[in-house]
Coordinates of C-alpha atoms in Angstrom, one line a residue:
X1 CA 17.2 -16.0 -6.7
X2 CA 16.1 -19.0 -4.6
X3 CA 19.2 -18.5 -2.4
X4 CA 18.5 -14.8 -1.7
X5 CA 15.6 -15.0 0.7
X6 CA 17.1 -17.5 3.1
X7 CA 20.2 -15.4 3.3
X8 CA 18.2 -12.2 3.8
X9 CA 16.1 -13.8 6.6
X10 CA 19.2 -15.3 8.2
X11 CA 20.8 -11.8 8.3
X12 CA 17.6 -10.3 9.7
X13 CA 17.4 -13.0 12.4
X14 CA 21.0 -12.2 13.4
X15 CA 20.1 -8.5 13.6
X16 CA 17.0 -9.5 15.6
X17 CA 19.2 -11.2 18.1
X18 CA 21.0 -8.0 18.7
X19 CA 17.9 -5.9 19.4
X20 CA 16.6 -4.8 22.8
X21 CA 15.3 -7.6 24.9
X22 CA 11.6 -7.2 25.5
X23 CA 11.9 -7.6 29.3
X24 CA 14.9 -5.3 30.0
X25 CA 13.0 -2.1 30.1
X26 CA 9.6 -3.3 31.4
X27 CA 8.7 -2.4 34.9
X28 CA 7.5 -5.2 37.1
X29 CA 3.8 -5.9 36.8
X30 CA 3.6 -4.2 33.4
X31 CA 2.5 -6.1 30.2
X32 CA 4.6 -5.1 27.2
X33 CA 3.5 -5.3 23.6
X34 CA 6.0 -4.8 20.8
X35 CA 4.5 -3.6 17.5
X36 CA 6.4 -3.8 14.2
X37 CA 5.3 -1.5 11.4
X38 CA 6.6 0.2 8.3
X39 CA 6.1 4.0 8.4
X40 CA 6.7 4.4 4.6
X41 CA 4.5 1.5 3.6
X42 CA 1.5 3.7 3.8
X43 CA -1.2 1.1 3.3
X44 CA -0.4 -0.2 6.8
X45 CA -0.9 3.2 8.4
X46 CA -4.0 2.1 10.3
X47 CA -1.9 -0.5 12.1
X48 CA 1.2 1.7 12.1
X49 CA 2.0 5.3 11.4
X50 CA -1.5 6.8 11.9
X51 CA -2.3 4.4 14.7
X52 CA 0.8 5.4 16.6
X53 CA 0.5 9.2 15.9
X54 CA -3.1 9.2 17.2
X55 CA -2.3 7.2 20.3
X56 CA -5.3 4.9 19.8
X57 CA -3.7 1.8 21.1
X58 CA -2.3 3.4 24.2
X59 CA -5.7 4.9 24.9
X60 CA -7.4 1.5 24.5
X61 CA -4.9 -0.1 26.9
X62 CA -5.3 2.7 29.4
X63 CA -9.0 2.0 29.6
X64 CA -8.2 -1.5 30.6
X65 CA -5.8 -0.2 33.3
X66 CA -8.4 2.3 34.5
X67 CA -11.0 -0.6 34.8
X68 CA -8.7 -2.4 37.2
X69 CA -6.5 -4.3 34.8
X70 CA -2.7 -4.4 34.4
X71 CA -0.5 -1.6 33.3
X72 CA 0.7 -1.7 29.7
X73 CA 3.7 -0.5 27.8
X74 CA 3.8 -0.2 24.0
X75 CA 7.0 -0.3 22.0
X76 CA 6.9 0.7 18.3
X77 CA 9.6 -0.6 15.9
X78 CA 9.8 0.9 12.4
X79 CA 11.2 -1.1 9.5
X80 CA 11.5 -0.6 5.7
X81 CA 10.1 -4.0 4.7
X82 CA 8.2 -7.0 6.2
X83 CA 11.2 -9.4 6.3
X84 CA 12.8 -7.9 9.5
X85 CA 9.5 -7.9 11.2
X86 CA 9.1 -11.6 10.5
X87 CA 12.7 -12.2 11.7
X88 CA 11.8 -10.4 15.0
X89 CA 8.6 -12.4 15.4
X90 CA 10.6 -15.6 14.9
X91 CA 13.0 -14.4 17.6
X92 CA 9.9 -13.6 19.8
X93 CA 10.8 -10.0 19.9
X94 CA 7.7 -8.6 18.1
X95 CA 4.2 -9.5 19.1
X96 CA 2.1 -7.8 16.5
X97 CA 3.2 -6.7 13.0
X98 CA 1.9 -5.5 9.7
X99 CA 3.1 -6.1 6.2
X100 CA 2.1 -6.9 2.6
X101 CA 0.5 -10.0 1.2
X102 CA 3.7 -11.8 -0.1
X103 CA 5.6 -11.0 3.2
X104 CA 2.6 -12.4 5.0
X105 CA 3.0 -15.7 3.2
X106 CA 6.7 -15.8 4.2
X107 CA 5.7 -14.8 7.8
X108 CA 3.3 -17.6 8.0
X109 CA 5.6 -20.2 6.5
X110 CA 8.6 -19.2 8.7
X111 CA 6.7 -19.0 12.0
X112 CA 4.4 -22.1 12.0
X113 CA 6.9 -24.7 13.1
X114 CA 7.3 -23.3 16.6
X115 CA 4.4 -22.9 19.0
X116 CA 6.0 -19.8 20.6
X117 CA 6.5 -18.0 17.2
X118 CA 3.5 -19.3 15.3
X119 CA 1.5 -16.3 14.0
X120 CA -2.1 -15.7 12.8
X121 CA -3.4 -13.3 10.2
X122 CA -5.9 -11.3 12.2
X123 CA -6.9 -8.3 10.1
X124 CA -6.4 -6.4 6.9
X125 CA -5.2 -2.8 6.8
X126 CA -5.9 -1.8 3.2
X127 CA -6.4 -3.4 -0.2
X128 CA -6.8 -2.8 -3.9
X129 CA -9.2 -5.2 -5.7
X130 CA -7.1 -5.2 -8.9
X131 CA -3.5 -5.0 -7.6
X132 CA -2.6 -1.4 -8.0
X133 CA -0.6 -1.2 -4.8
X134 CA 2.6 -2.5 -6.5
X135 CA 4.2 -1.0 -9.6
X136 CA 7.3 -1.1 -11.8
X137 CA 9.0 2.2 -12.6
X138 CA 11.8 3.1 -14.9
X139 CA 14.0 6.2 -15.3
X140 CA 12.3 9.2 -16.9
X141 CA 14.6 8.9 -19.9
X142 CA 14.2 5.1 -20.3
X143 CA 13.3 3.9 -23.8
X144 CA 11.1 1.1 -22.3
X145 CA 7.4 1.2 -23.0
X146 CA 6.4 -2.2 -21.6
X147 CA 7.6 -5.1 -19.6
X148 CA 8.9 -6.9 -22.7
X149 CA 11.5 -4.1 -22.9
X150 CA 13.1 -5.3 -19.6
X151 CA 14.1 -8.7 -21.1
X152 CA 17.8 -9.2 -20.3
X153 CA 17.9 -6.2 -17.9
X154 CA 18.7 -5.7 -14.2
X155 CA 15.7 -4.9 -12.1
X156 CA 15.7 -3.8 -8.4
X157 CA 13.3 -5.4 -6.0
X158 CA 13.1 -6.4 -2.4
X159 CA 13.0 -10.2 -2.8
X160 CA 10.1 -11.6 -0.8
X161 CA 8.2 -8.3 -0.8
X162 CA 4.8 -7.5 -2.3
X163 CA 6.6 -5.5 -5.1
X164 CA 8.7 -8.5 -5.9
X165 CA 5.7 -10.9 -6.0
X166 CA 4.0 -8.6 -8.5
X167 CA 7.1 -8.4 -10.6
X168 CA 7.4 -12.2 -10.8
X169 CA 3.7 -12.6 -11.8
X170 CA 3.8 -9.7 -14.3
X171 CA 7.0 -10.9 -16.0
X172 CA 5.6 -14.5 -16.2
X173 CA 2.4 -13.3 -17.8
X174 CA 4.5 -11.3 -20.3
X175 CA 6.3 -14.4 -21.3
X176 CA 9.6 -13.5 -19.5
X177 CA 11.2 -16.0 -17.1
X178 CA 11.9 -13.9 -14.0
X179 CA 14.6 -16.4 -12.9
X180 CA 16.5 -16.6 -16.3
X181 CA 15.7 -13.7 -18.5
X182 CA 16.2 -10.8 -16.1
X183 CA 18.6 -10.2 -13.2
X184 CA 16.7 -9.3 -10.0
X185 CA 18.9 -7.3 -7.6
X186 CA 17.7 -7.8 -4.0
X187 CA 17.7 -4.3 -2.6
X188 CA 15.9 -2.3 0.0
X189 CA 13.5 0.3 -1.6
X190 CA 15.7 3.3 -0.9
X191 CA 18.8 1.5 -2.3
X192 CA 16.9 0.5 -5.4
X193 CA 15.7 4.1 -5.8
X194 CA 19.3 5.3 -5.9
X195 CA 20.2 2.5 -8.3
X196 CA 17.4 3.5 -10.6
X197 CA 18.4 7.2 -10.5
X198 CA 22.1 6.3 -11.3
X199 CA 21.0 4.0 -14.1
X200 CA 22.6 0.9 -12.4
X201 CA 19.3 -0.9 -12.9
X202 CA 16.8 -0.6 -15.8
X203 CA 13.7 -0.7 -13.5
X204 CA 12.5 -0.9 -9.9
X205 CA 9.5 -2.9 -8.7
X206 CA 8.2 -1.9 -5.3
X207 CA 5.2 -1.5 -3.1
X208 CA 3.5 1.7 -2.0
X209 CA 4.5 4.4 -1.6
X210 CA 7.8 4.1 -3.6
X211 CA 6.5 4.1 -7.2
X212 CA 4.4 7.2 -6.5
X213 CA 7.2 8.9 -4.6
X214 CA 9.7 8.4 -7.4
X215 CA 7.3 9.6 -10.1
X216 CA 6.3 12.6 -8.0
X217 CA 9.9 13.5 -7.6
X218 CA 10.5 13.2 -11.3
X219 CA 13.0 10.4 -10.6
X220 CA 10.9 7.7 -12.2
X221 CA 8.2 7.0 -14.9
X222 CA 5.5 4.4 -14.4
X223 CA 6.1 1.4 -16.7
X224 CA 3.7 -1.2 -15.3
X225 CA 0.6 -0.8 -13.1
X226 CA 0.0 -3.8 -10.9
X227 CA -3.7 -3.4 -11.6
X228 CA -3.1 -5.0 -15.0
X229 CA -2.8 -8.3 -13.1
X230 CA -6.4 -7.9 -11.9
X231 CA -5.5 -9.8 -8.7
X232 CA -6.3 -8.3 -5.3
X233 CA -3.3 -7.1 -3.3
X234 CA -3.5 -6.1 0.4
X235 CA -1.6 -5.5 3.6
X236 CA -2.5 -7.2 6.9
X237 CA -1.8 -7.7 10.5
X238 CA -0.2 -10.8 12.1
X239 CA 0.0 -11.6 15.8
X240 CA 2.0 -14.3 17.6
X241 CA -0.5 -16.8 18.8
X242 CA 1.4 -17.5 22.1
X243 CA 1.4 -13.8 23.0
X244 CA -2.3 -13.5 22.0
X245 CA -3.2 -16.5 24.2
X246 CA -1.4 -15.0 27.2
X247 CA -2.8 -11.5 26.6
X248 CA -6.0 -11.7 24.5
X249 CA -7.1 -8.3 25.8
X250 CA -4.0 -6.7 24.1
X251 CA -4.8 -8.1 20.7
X252 CA -8.4 -7.0 21.0
X253 CA -7.3 -3.5 22.1
X254 CA -5.1 -3.4 19.1
X255 CA -7.8 -4.4 16.7
X256 CA -10.2 -1.9 18.3
X257 CA -7.6 0.8 18.0
X258 CA -7.1 -0.2 14.3
X259 CA -10.8 0.3 13.8
X260 CA -10.5 3.7 15.4
X261 CA -7.7 4.6 13.0
X262 CA -9.6 3.2 10.0
X263 CA -12.7 5.2 10.8
X264 CA -10.6 8.4 11.2
X265 CA -8.8 7.9 7.9
X266 CA -12.0 7.2 6.0
X267 CA -13.8 10.1 7.6
X268 CA -10.9 12.6 7.4
X269 CA -8.6 11.4 4.6
X270 CA -6.9 14.8 4.0
X271 CA -6.2 15.3 7.7
X272 CA -5.0 11.7 8.0
X273 CA -2.6 12.2 5.1
X274 CA -1.1 15.2 6.8
X275 CA -0.5 13.2 10.0
X276 CA 1.0 10.3 8.1
X277 CA 3.2 12.6 6.1
X278 CA 4.6 14.1 9.3
X279 CA 5.1 10.6 10.8
X280 CA 6.7 9.0 7.7
X281 CA 8.6 11.9 6.2
X282 CA 6.8 11.3 2.9
X283 CA 5.4 14.3 0.9
X284 CA 1.7 14.8 1.8
X285 CA 0.9 14.8 -2.0
X286 CA 2.2 11.2 -2.2
X287 CA 0.5 10.0 0.9
X288 CA -2.8 11.5 -0.3
X289 CA -2.4 9.8 -3.7
X290 CA -2.8 6.4 -1.9
X291 CA -4.6 7.3 1.3
X292 CA -7.1 9.7 -0.3
X293 CA -10.6 9.1 -1.6
X294 CA -10.7 6.5 -4.4
X295 CA -7.2 5.2 -3.5
X296 CA -6.6 2.3 -1.2
X297 CA -9.7 0.6 0.4
X298 CA -9.1 0.7 4.1
X299 CA -11.2 -2.1 5.5
X300 CA -10.1 -4.4 8.3
X301 CA -12.2 -7.4 7.3
X302 CA -10.6 -10.6 6.0
X303 CA -12.5 -10.8 2.8
X304 CA -12.8 -14.2 0.9
X305 CA -11.4 -12.5 -2.3
X306 CA -8.3 -11.5 -0.5
X307 CA -7.7 -14.9 1.1
X308 CA -8.3 -16.6 -2.3
X309 CA -5.7 -14.3 -3.8
X310 CA -3.3 -15.2 -1.0
X311 CA -3.9 -18.9 -1.7
X312 CA -3.1 -18.3 -5.3
X313 CA 0.2 -16.7 -4.3
X314 CA 1.4 -19.7 -2.3
X315 CA 3.4 -21.1 -5.3
X316 CA 5.5 -17.9 -5.1
X317 CA 7.1 -19.3 -1.9
X318 CA 8.5 -22.3 -3.8
X319 CA 9.8 -20.1 -6.6
X320 CA 12.1 -18.0 -4.3
X321 CA 13.3 -20.5 -1.7
X322 CA 12.9 -23.5 0.5
X323 CA 9.7 -22.5 2.4
X324 CA 7.4 -24.8 4.4
X325 CA 3.9 -25.3 3.0
X326 CA 1.4 -22.9 4.4
X327 CA -2.2 -23.7 5.1
X328 CA -3.9 -20.4 4.5
X329 CA -7.2 -21.4 6.3
X330 CA -5.2 -22.4 9.3
X331 CA -3.1 -19.3 9.2
X332 CA -6.2 -17.0 9.2
X333 CA -8.0 -16.3 12.5
X334 CA -10.9 -13.8 12.3
X335 CA -12.1 -14.7 15.8
X336 CA -10.6 -11.8 17.7
X337 CA -11.8 -9.3 15.1
X338 CA -15.3 -10.7 15.2
X339 CA -15.2 -10.3 19.0
X340 CA -14.1 -6.7 18.7
X341 CA -16.9 -6.0 16.2
X342 CA -19.5 -7.5 18.6
X343 CA -18.2 -5.7 21.7
X344 CA -17.5 -2.3 20.2
X345 CA -20.8 -1.9 18.4
X346 CA -19.1 -0.7 15.2
X347 CA -21.5 -2.7 13.0
X348 CA -22.1 -6.2 11.8
X349 CA -18.9 -8.0 10.8
X350 CA -20.5 -10.2 8.1
X351 CA -22.1 -7.1 6.5
X352 CA -18.7 -5.4 6.4
X353 CA -17.1 -8.6 5.1
X354 CA -19.5 -8.7 2.2
X355 CA -19.0 -5.1 1.1
X356 CA -16.6 -4.4 -1.7
X357 CA -17.2 -0.7 -2.0
X358 CA -14.3 1.6 -1.1
X359 CA -15.3 3.2 2.2
X360 CA -13.6 6.5 1.0
X361 CA -14.8 8.0 -2.3
X362 CA -14.6 11.5 -3.8
X363 CA -17.9 13.2 -3.0
X364 CA -19.6 16.5 -3.5
X365 CA -20.3 18.7 -6.5
X366 CA -17.8 19.7 -9.2
X367 CA -17.6 23.6 -8.9
X368 CA -16.5 24.0 -12.5
X369 CA -18.7 21.5 -14.4
X370 CA -21.4 22.1 -11.8
X371 CA -22.5 18.5 -11.4
X372 CA -22.3 15.8 -8.7
X373 CA -19.2 13.6 -8.9
X374 CA -19.2 9.8 -9.4
X375 CA -16.8 6.9 -9.9
X376 CA -14.7 8.7 -12.5
X377 CA -14.1 11.7 -10.1
X378 CA -10.7 13.2 -9.4
X379 CA -9.5 16.0 -7.1
X380 CA -7.7 19.3 -7.5
X381 CA -5.5 20.5 -4.6
X382 CA -4.6 24.2 -4.9
X383 CA -1.8 25.8 -2.9
X384 CA -3.2 27.4 0.2
X385 CA -6.5 25.5 0.0
X386 CA -7.7 23.9 3.2
X387 CA -8.6 20.7 1.2
X388 CA -8.8 19.4 -2.4
X389 CA -11.9 20.1 -4.4
X390 CA -13.8 17.4 -6.5
X391 CA -13.7 17.1 -10.3
X392 CA -16.5 15.1 -11.9
X393 CA -14.2 13.5 -14.5
X394 CA -10.9 13.9 -16.3
X395 CA -12.1 16.6 -18.7
X396 CA -13.6 18.6 -15.8
X397 CA -10.4 18.3 -13.9
X398 CA -8.4 19.7 -16.8
X399 CA -10.9 22.6 -17.0
X400 CA -10.4 23.2 -13.3
X401 CA -6.7 23.3 -13.7
X402 CA -7.0 25.6 -16.7
X403 CA -9.2 28.0 -14.7
X404 CA -7.0 28.0 -11.7
X405 CA -3.9 28.7 -13.7
X406 CA -5.6 31.6 -15.5
X407 CA -6.4 33.0 -12.0
X408 CA -2.7 32.7 -11.1
X409 CA -3.3 30.0 -8.6
X410 CA -0.7 27.3 -8.1
X411 CA -1.7 23.6 -8.4
X412 CA -0.2 21.6 -5.6
X413 CA -1.5 18.2 -6.9
X414 CA -4.2 16.9 -9.2
X415 CA -5.5 13.3 -8.9
X416 CA -7.5 11.3 -11.4
X417 CA -8.4 7.6 -11.9
X418 CA -6.9 5.7 -14.9
X419 CA -9.6 5.4 -17.6
X420 CA -9.0 1.7 -18.1
X421 CA -8.0 0.3 -14.7
X422 CA -9.3 2.9 -12.3
X423 CA -6.0 3.4 -10.5
X424 CA -5.8 6.8 -8.8
X425 CA -2.8 8.7 -10.2
X426 CA -1.2 12.1 -10.5
X427 CA -2.8 13.9 -13.4
X428 CA 0.4 15.6 -14.6
X429 CA 2.2 12.2 -14.7
X430 CA -0.5 10.4 -16.6
X431 CA -0.5 9.6 -20.3
X432 CA -3.3 11.6 -21.9
X433 CA -5.4 10.9 -25.0
X434 CA -7.8 13.3 -26.7
X435 CA -10.9 11.8 -28.3
X436 CA -13.0 14.5 -29.8
X437 CA -13.7 16.9 -26.9
X438 CA -13.1 14.2 -24.3
X439 CA -9.7 13.7 -22.5
X440 CA -8.7 10.3 -21.1
X441 CA -5.8 9.7 -18.6
X442 CA -3.9 6.4 -18.3
X443 CA -1.2 5.4 -15.8
X444 CA 1.1 3.9 -18.5
X445 CA 2.0 4.0 -22.1
X446 CA 0.9 0.4 -22.5
X447 CA -2.6 1.2 -21.2
X448 CA -3.0 4.2 -23.5
X449 CA -1.8 2.0 -26.4
X450 CA -4.4 -0.7 -25.6
X451 CA -7.1 2.0 -25.8
X452 CA -5.9 3.3 -29.1
X453 CA -6.0 -0.2 -30.6
X454 CA -9.8 0.0 -30.4
X455 CA -10.1 3.8 -30.7
X456 CA -7.6 4.8 -33.4
X457 CA -9.1 8.3 -33.6
X458 CA -7.7 9.0 -30.0
X459 CA -4.6 11.2 -30.2
X460 CA -1.8 11.4 -27.7
X461 CA -1.4 14.8 -26.0
X462 CA 0.9 15.8 -23.2
X463 CA -0.6 17.2 -20.0
X464 CA 0.2 20.9 -20.7
X465 CA -1.4 20.7 -24.1
X466 CA -4.4 18.9 -22.6
X467 CA -4.8 21.7 -20.1
X468 CA -4.4 24.4 -22.8
X469 CA -6.9 22.8 -25.2
X470 CA -9.7 21.7 -23.0
X471 CA -12.9 23.5 -23.5
X472 CA -16.1 24.0 -21.5

């Protein structure tokens, strides 16, 4: 495995050298900024898909032009993973990019040796405080119930990605040597998805939105929820320091535009999910799973807990290849973001930095149980409805599904947080337990089994039976 990442990056660098030269199509007197993003990595949407669709960056740059500044040209480049974005930044062909935490480590390590390519981590796009952004899925008919069942098996992952980093940590905690007791196939997410469907691999470990997409399409079953690690995972934005030094106004415009996109997503998550679905080609139901209320925390601040987790992940670099040591404190630069906060009047940066509350939560009153919703709330999305409706808890959600079905209404999607870890998940894909008159959902068989060990009276029921048996 240690030989895989250098080879992958070398190939990415070779491809980078064949891409369009940044200066070829830039009119004289125009400042060009090249932005690398991942349209299907939907926790980067505030620095990628949503940002691009809404035109916030172009609008911010146009204001600079209208105020007597230079003209600006934005080029967007879409990639499947963070590795090729890093390769393009090493080749000085991408100025600003977004990617997950483990790819950020590789980005920092690979770029620091050269002053022209050296990057800085300047903001966060979204995070999960427990690690639920990365998951391991198996085929629907797989006999595996836990990670221990993958011992000796082939697992698909994009080596160097956030999904691979989670896999390495999870296997290690389970007592499985990820370098010796499993065979990791280095594959792009879509290739791995095909390998899983054709049973060429026993499991696939990936970042959002691939696990949710495969489960939604009935091509996968969730085996391991990254939230079990209880270590924050996040996606962030890196910028080449040399470019930012030459054009500080561009980076500040980008960060201001990212704040615009973040505010829009948190204020209008359902509309944002529609826009991201159209821009990424992903089903809106899958996008809303992660981008909806109670899913990813979209917060741009560089929180100490996230940076501490990043420092804890540094040994991962040594486990996969010959990477230079990375000084996380030197890699992070919150100066531009603090400047934008001060100049845009969007609030106090330190106050936002200290907040650990998800800015987007399910709100309102449950129309079936007739009570305000709280942290255990879910949502029911009916076909033809202009937006999902809140459900106070899992039992209330089942009652709402039961009532809607009785009326002949079609359920497009139902979302509910895992009873143990809090991960937002599809209700019809959850593992359900019935304890008296209360129903509890879990993302995985392992989570449900842990609950039953201390609550032996809880009985396993499938989703259809739970809907049929729930009572008011």
